[in-house]
mmCIF file of C-alpha atoms and ligand atoms in Angstrom:
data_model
loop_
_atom_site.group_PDB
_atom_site.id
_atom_site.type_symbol
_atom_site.label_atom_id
_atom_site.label_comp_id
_atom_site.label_asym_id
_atom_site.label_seq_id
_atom_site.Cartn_x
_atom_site.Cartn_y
_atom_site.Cartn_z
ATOM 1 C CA UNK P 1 0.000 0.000 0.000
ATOM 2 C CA UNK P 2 1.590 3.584 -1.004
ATOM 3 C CA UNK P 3 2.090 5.216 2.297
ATOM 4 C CA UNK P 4 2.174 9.156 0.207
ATOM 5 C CA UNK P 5 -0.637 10.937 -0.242
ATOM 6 C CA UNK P 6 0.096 13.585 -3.031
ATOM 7 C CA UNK P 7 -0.777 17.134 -1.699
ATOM 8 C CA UNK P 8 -3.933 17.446 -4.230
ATOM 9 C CA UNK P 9 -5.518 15.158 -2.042
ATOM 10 C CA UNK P 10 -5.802 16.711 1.261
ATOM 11 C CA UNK P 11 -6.348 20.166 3.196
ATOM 12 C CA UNK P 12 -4.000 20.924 6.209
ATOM 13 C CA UNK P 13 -4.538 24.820 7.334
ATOM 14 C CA UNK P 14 -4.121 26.964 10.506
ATOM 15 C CA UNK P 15 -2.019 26.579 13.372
ATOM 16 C CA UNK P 16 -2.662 25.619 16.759
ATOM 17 C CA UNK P 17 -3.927 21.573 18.128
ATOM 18 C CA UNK P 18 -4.315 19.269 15.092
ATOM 19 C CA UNK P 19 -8.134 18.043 14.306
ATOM 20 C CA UNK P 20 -8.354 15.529 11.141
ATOM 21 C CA UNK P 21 -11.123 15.263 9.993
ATOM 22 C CA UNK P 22 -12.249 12.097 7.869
ATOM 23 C CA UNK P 23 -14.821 12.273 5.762
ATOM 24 C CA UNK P 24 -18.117 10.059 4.531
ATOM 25 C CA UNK P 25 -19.445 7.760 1.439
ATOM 26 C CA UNK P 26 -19.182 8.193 -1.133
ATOM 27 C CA UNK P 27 -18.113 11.933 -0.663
ATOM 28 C CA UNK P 28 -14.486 13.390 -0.033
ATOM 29 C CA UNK P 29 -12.895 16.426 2.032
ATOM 30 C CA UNK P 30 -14.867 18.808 0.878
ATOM 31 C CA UNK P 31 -17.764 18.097 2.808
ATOM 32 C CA UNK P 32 -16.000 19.594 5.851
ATOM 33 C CA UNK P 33 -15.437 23.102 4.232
ATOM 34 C CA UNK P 34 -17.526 24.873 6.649
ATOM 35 C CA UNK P 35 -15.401 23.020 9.405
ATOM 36 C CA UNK P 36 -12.096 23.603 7.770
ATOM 37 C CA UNK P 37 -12.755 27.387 7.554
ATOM 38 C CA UNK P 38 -14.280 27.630 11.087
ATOM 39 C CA UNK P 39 -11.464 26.157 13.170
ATOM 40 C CA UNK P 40 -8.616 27.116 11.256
ATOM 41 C CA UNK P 41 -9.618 30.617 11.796
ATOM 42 C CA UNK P 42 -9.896 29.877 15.577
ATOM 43 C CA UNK P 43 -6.203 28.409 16.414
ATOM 44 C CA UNK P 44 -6.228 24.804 15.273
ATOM 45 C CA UNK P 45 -4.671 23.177 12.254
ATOM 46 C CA UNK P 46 -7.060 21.182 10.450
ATOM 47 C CA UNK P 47 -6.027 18.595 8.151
ATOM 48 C CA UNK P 48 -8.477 16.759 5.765
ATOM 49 C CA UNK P 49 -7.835 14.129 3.728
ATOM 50 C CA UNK P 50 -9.357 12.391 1.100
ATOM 51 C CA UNK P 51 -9.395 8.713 1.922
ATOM 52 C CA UNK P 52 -8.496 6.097 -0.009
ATOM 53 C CA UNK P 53 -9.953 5.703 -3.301
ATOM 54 C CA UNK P 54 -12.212 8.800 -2.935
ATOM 55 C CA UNK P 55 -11.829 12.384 -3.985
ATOM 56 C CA UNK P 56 -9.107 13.158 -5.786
ATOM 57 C CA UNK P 57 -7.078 10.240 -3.785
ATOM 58 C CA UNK P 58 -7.646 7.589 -6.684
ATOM 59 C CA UNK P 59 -5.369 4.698 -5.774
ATOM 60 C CA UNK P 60 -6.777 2.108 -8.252
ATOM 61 C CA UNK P 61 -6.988 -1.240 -5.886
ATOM 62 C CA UNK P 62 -10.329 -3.159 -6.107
ATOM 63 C CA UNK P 63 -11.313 -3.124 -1.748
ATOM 64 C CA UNK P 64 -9.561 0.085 0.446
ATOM 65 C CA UNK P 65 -10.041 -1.434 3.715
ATOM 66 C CA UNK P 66 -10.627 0.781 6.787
ATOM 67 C CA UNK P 67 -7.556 -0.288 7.885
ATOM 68 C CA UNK P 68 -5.846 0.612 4.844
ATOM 69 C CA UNK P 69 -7.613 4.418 5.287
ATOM 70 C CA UNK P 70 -6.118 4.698 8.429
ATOM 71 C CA UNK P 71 -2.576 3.538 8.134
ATOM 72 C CA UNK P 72 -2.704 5.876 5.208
ATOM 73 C CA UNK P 73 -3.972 9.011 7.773
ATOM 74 C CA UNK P 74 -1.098 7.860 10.120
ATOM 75 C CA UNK P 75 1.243 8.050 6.953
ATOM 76 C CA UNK P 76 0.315 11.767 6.537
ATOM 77 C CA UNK P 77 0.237 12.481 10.364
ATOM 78 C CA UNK P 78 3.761 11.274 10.166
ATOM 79 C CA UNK P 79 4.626 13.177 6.886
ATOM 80 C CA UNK P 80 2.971 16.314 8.434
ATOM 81 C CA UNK P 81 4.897 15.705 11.753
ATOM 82 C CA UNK P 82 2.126 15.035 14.039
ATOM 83 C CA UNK P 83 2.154 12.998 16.783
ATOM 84 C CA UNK P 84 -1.100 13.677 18.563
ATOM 85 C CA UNK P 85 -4.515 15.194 16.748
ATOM 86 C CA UNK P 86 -8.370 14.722 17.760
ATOM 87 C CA UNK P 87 -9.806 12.359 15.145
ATOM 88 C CA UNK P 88 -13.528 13.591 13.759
ATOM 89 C CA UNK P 89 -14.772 11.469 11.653
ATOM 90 C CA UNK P 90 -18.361 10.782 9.516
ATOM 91 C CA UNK P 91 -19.601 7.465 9.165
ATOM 92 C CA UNK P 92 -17.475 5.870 7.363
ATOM 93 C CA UNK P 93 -14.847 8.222 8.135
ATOM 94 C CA UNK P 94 -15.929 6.827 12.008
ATOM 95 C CA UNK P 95 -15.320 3.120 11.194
ATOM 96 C CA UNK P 96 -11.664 4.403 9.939
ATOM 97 C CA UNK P 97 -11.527 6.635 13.403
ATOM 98 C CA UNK P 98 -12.332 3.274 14.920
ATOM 99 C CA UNK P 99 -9.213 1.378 13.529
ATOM 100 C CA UNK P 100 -7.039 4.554 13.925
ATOM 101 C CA UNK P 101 -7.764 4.538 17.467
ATOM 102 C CA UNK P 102 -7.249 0.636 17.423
ATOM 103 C CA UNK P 103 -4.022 0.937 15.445
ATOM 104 C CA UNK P 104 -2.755 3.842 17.237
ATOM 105 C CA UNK P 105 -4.193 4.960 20.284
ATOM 106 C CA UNK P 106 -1.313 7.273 21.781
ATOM 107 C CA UNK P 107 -2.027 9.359 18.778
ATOM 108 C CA UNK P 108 -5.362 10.263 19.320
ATOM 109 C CA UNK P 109 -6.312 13.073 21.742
ATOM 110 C CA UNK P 110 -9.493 13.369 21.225
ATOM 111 C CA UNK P 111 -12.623 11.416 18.928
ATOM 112 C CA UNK P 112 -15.511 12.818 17.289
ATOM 113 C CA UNK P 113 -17.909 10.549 16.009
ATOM 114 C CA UNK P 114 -20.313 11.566 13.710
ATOM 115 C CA UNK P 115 -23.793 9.050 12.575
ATOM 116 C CA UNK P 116 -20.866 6.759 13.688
ATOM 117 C CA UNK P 117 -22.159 2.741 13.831
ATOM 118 C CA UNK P 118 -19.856 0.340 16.058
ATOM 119 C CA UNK P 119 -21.568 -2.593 14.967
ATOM 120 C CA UNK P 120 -20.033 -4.778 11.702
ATOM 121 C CA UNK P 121 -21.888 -6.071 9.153
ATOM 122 C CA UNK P 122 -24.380 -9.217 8.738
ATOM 123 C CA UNK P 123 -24.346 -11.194 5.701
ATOM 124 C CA UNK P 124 -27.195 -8.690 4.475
ATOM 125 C CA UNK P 125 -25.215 -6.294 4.787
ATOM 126 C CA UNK P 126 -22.108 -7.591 2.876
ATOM 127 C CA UNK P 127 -24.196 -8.522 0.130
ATOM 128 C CA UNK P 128 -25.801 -5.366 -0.880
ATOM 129 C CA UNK P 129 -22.784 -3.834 -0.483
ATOM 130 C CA UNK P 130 -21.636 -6.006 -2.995
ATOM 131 C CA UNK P 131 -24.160 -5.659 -5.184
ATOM 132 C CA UNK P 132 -24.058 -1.743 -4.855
ATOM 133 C CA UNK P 133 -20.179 -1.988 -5.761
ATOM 134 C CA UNK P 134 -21.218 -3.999 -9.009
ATOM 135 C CA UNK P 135 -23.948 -1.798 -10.111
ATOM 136 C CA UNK P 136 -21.478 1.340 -9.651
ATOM 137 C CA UNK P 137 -18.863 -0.093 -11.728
ATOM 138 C CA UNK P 138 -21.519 -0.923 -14.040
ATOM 139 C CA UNK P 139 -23.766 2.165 -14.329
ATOM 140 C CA UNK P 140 -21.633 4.804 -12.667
ATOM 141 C CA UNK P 141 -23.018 7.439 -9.614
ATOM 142 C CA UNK P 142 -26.163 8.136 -11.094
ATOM 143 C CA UNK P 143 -28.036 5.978 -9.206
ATOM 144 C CA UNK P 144 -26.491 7.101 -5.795
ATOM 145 C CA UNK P 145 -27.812 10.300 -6.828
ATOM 146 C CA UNK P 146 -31.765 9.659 -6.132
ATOM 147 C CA UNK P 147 -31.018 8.519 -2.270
ATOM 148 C CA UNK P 148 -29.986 12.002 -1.221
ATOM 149 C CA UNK P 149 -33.267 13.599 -0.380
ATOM 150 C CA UNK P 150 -35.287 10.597 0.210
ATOM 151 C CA UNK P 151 -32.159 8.859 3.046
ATOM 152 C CA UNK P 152 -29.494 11.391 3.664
ATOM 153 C CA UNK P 153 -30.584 14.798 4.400
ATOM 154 C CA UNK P 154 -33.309 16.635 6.511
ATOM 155 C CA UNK P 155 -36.436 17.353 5.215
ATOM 156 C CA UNK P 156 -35.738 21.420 5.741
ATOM 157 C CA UNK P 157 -32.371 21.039 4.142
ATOM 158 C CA UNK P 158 -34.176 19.550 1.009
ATOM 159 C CA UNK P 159 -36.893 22.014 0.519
ATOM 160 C CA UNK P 160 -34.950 25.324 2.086
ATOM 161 C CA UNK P 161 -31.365 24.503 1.358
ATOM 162 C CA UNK P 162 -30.997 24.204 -2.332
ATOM 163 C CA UNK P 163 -27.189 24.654 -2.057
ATOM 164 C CA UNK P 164 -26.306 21.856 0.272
ATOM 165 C CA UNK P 165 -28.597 19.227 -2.249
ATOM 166 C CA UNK P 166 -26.117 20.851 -4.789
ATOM 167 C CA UNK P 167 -23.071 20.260 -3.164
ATOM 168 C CA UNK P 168 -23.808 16.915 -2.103
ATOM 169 C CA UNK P 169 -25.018 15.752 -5.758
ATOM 170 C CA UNK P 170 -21.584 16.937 -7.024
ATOM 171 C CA UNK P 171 -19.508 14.878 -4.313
ATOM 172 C CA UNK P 172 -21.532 11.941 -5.361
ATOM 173 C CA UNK P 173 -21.386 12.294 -8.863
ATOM 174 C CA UNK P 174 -17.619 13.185 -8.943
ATOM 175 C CA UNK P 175 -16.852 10.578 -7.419
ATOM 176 C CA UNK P 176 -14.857 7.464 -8.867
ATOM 177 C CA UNK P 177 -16.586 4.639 -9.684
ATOM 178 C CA UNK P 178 -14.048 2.237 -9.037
ATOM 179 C CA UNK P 179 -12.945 3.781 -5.898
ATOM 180 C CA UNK P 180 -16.763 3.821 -4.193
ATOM 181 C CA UNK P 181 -16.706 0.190 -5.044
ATOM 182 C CA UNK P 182 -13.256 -0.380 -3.531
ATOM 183 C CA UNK P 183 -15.006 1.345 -0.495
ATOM 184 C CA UNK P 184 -17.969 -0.545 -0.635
ATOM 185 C CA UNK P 185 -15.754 -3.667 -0.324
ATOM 186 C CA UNK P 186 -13.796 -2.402 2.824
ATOM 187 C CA UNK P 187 -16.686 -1.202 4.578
ATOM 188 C CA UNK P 188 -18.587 -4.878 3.662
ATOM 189 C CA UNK P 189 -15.004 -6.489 4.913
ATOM 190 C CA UNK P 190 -14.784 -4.034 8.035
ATOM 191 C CA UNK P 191 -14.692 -5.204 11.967
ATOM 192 C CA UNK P 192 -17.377 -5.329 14.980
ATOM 193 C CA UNK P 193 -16.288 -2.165 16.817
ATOM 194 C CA UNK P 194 -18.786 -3.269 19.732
ATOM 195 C CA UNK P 195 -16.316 -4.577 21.901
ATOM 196 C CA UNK P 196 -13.467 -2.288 21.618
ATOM 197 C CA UNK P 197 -15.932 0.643 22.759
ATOM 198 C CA UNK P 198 -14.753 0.079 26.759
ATOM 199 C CA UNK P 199 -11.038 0.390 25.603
ATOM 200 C CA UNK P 200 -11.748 4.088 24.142
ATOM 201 C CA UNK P 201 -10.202 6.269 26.889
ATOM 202 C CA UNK P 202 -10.125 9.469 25.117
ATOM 203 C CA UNK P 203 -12.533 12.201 25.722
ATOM 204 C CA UNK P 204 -15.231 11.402 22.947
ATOM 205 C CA UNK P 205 -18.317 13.581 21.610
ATOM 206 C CA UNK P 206 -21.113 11.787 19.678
ATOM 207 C CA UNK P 207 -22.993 13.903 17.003
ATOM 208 C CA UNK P 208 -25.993 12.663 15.723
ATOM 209 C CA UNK P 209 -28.501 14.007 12.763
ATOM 210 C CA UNK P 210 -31.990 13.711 14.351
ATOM 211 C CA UNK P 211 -33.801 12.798 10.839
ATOM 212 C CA UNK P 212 -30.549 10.719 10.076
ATOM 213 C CA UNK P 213 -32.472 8.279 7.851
ATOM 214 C CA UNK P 214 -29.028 6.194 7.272
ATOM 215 C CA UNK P 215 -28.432 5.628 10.721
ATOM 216 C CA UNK P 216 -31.001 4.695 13.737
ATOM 217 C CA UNK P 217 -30.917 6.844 16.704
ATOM 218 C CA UNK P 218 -29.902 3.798 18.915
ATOM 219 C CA UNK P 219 -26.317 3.186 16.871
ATOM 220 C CA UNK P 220 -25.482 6.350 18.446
ATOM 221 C CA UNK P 221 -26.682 5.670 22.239
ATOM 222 C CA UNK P 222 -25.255 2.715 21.601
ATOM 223 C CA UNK P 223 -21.653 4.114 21.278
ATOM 224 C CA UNK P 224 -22.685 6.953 24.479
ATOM 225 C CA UNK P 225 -22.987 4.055 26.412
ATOM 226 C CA UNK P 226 -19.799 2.120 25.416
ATOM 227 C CA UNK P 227 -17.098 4.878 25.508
ATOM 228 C CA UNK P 228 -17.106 5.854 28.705
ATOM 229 C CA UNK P 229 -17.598 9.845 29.767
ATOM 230 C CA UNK P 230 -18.576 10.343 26.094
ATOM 231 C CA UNK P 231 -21.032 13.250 25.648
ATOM 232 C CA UNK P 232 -23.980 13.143 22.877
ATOM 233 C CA UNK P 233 -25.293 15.891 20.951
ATOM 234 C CA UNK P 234 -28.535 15.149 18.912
ATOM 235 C CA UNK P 235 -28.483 18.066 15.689
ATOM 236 C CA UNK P 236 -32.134 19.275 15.197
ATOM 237 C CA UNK P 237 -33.363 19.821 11.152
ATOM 238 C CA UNK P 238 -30.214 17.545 10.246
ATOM 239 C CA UNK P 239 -29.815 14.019 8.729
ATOM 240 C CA UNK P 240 -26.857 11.902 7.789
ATOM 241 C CA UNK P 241 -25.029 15.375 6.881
ATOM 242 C CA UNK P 242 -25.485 17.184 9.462
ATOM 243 C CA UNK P 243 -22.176 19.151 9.560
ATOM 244 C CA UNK P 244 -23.151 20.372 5.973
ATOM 245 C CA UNK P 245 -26.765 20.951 6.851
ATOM 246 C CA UNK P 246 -26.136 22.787 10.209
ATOM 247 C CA UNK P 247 -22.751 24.122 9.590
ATOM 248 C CA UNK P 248 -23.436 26.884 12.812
ATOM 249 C CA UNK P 249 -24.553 24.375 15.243
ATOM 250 C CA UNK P 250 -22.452 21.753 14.172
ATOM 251 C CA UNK P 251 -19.648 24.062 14.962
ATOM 252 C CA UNK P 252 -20.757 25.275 17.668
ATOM 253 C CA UNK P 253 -20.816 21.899 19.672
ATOM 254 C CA UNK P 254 -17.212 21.263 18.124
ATOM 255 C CA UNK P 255 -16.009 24.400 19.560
ATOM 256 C CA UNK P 256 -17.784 23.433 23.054
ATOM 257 C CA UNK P 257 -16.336 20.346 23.200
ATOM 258 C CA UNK P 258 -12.694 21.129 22.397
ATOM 259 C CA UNK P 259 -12.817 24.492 25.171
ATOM 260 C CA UNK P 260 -13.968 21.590 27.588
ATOM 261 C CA UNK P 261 -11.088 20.022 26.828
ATOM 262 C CA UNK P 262 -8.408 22.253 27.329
ATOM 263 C CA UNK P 263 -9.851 22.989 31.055
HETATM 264 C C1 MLT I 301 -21.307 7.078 4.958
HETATM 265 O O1 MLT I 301 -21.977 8.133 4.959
HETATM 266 O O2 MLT I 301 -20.086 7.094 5.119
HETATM 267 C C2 MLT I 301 -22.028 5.769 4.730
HETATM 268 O O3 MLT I 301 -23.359 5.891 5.052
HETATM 269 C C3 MLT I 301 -21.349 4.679 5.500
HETATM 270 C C4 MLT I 301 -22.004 3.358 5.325
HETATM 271 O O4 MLT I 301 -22.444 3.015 4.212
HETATM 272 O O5 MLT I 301 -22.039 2.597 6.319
#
């Protein structure tokens, strides 16, 4: 596995304590602009990649495992001489926070788990995700397309926030075929988290998306109750984006959070 990630393909900006932040599928690093500009205006460096196989990261292989994603952030931690950083992360991007924290947890100083799931997948599961990786190799994004306002996003985003439906098309639609089936693959091939949920020592905030119609309400109680001291904040008018679709409030329990921490 290349360990390099060429500079196109992430955003590191500001100065101050690291936050990466690790996006969703099948988006890429752009989905945290409102984030990026926010903190890096406020003291921290934020770093962003794009993870493997996604964005403008195209790396070719035919599954990017969440392992894989996460040795590669550790690659660029290292390249970008950080030890330590607080690890925020979006679904997906929380099953790679998952293994970082696995892999490495002296590195992480803090988690942020957004519409995370701990849970791995049944054989359900790992069989529409194959079949979804077959049909996008075969007929492209398009089809990903249609599940934005009917899973993903609020109902107020999709009738009063035009620009977010936008934005979020685009992702989807830019993105490589072959690398949201690579992803498919990894996330169909990815761990049970359950049980590693005790060993999480780091200070930990939960978001959730209220109308999150990708992920149930109880996969993120169920992570509260596992990682000890972990706080939960449920987003009002938000679904599975809710970072893009609340931007203010989003940031404003970020912000919270990290002042907590530096009492
Ligand atoms: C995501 O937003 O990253 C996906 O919903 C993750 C998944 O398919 O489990």
């Amino acid at each position: 596995m290349p360990t390099s990630l060429l500079p196109s393909t992430f955003d590191d900006l500001g100065t101050g304590s690291v936050v990466v932040f690790l996006h969703g599928f099948p988006f890429n690093r752009s989905m945290w602009r409102q984030q990026i500009d926010f903190l890096s205006a406020r003291r921290f460096r934020v770093v962003a990649p794009d993870l493997r196989g996604l964005g403008e990261n195209k790396s070719g292989e035919e599954v990017a495992t969440m392992e894989d994603m996460a040795r590669e952030v550790a690659a660029l931690m290292d390249r970008l001489k950080m030890d330590r950083a607080t690890i925020c992360g979006l679904s997906m991007g929380c099953y790679v926070a998952f293994e970082f924290v696995h892999l490495f947890p002296a590195r992480v100083r803090a988690l942020v788990l957004c519409g995370p799931r701990a849970q791995g997948p049944d054989d359900a599961e790992r069989k529409s995700r194959e079949e979804q990786a077959q049909r996008v190799l075969a007929e492209g994004m398009q089809f990903a397309v249609a599940s934005i306002s009917t899973n993903l996003l609020a109902q107020k985003t999709v009738t009063e926030k035009p620009e977010v439906v936008a934005r979020v098309s685009d992702m989807v639609l830019q993105t490589d075929p072959r690398g949201a089936a690579a992803a498919q693959r990894g996330m169909a091939a990815r761990r049970d988290y359950s049980d590693e949920l005790a060993n999480i020592t780091v200070p930990t905030l939960i978001i959730a998306g209220r109308e999150d119609g990708v992920r149930k309400p109880e996969d993120a109680e169920f992570i509260h109750r596992g990682i000890r001291g972990s706080q939960l904040v449920v987003i009002d008018d938000a679904g599975h984006l809710m970072n893009m679709e609340q931007p203010e409030r989003f940031n404003r329990a970020l912000i919270d959070f990290f002042e907590r921490l530096t009492h």
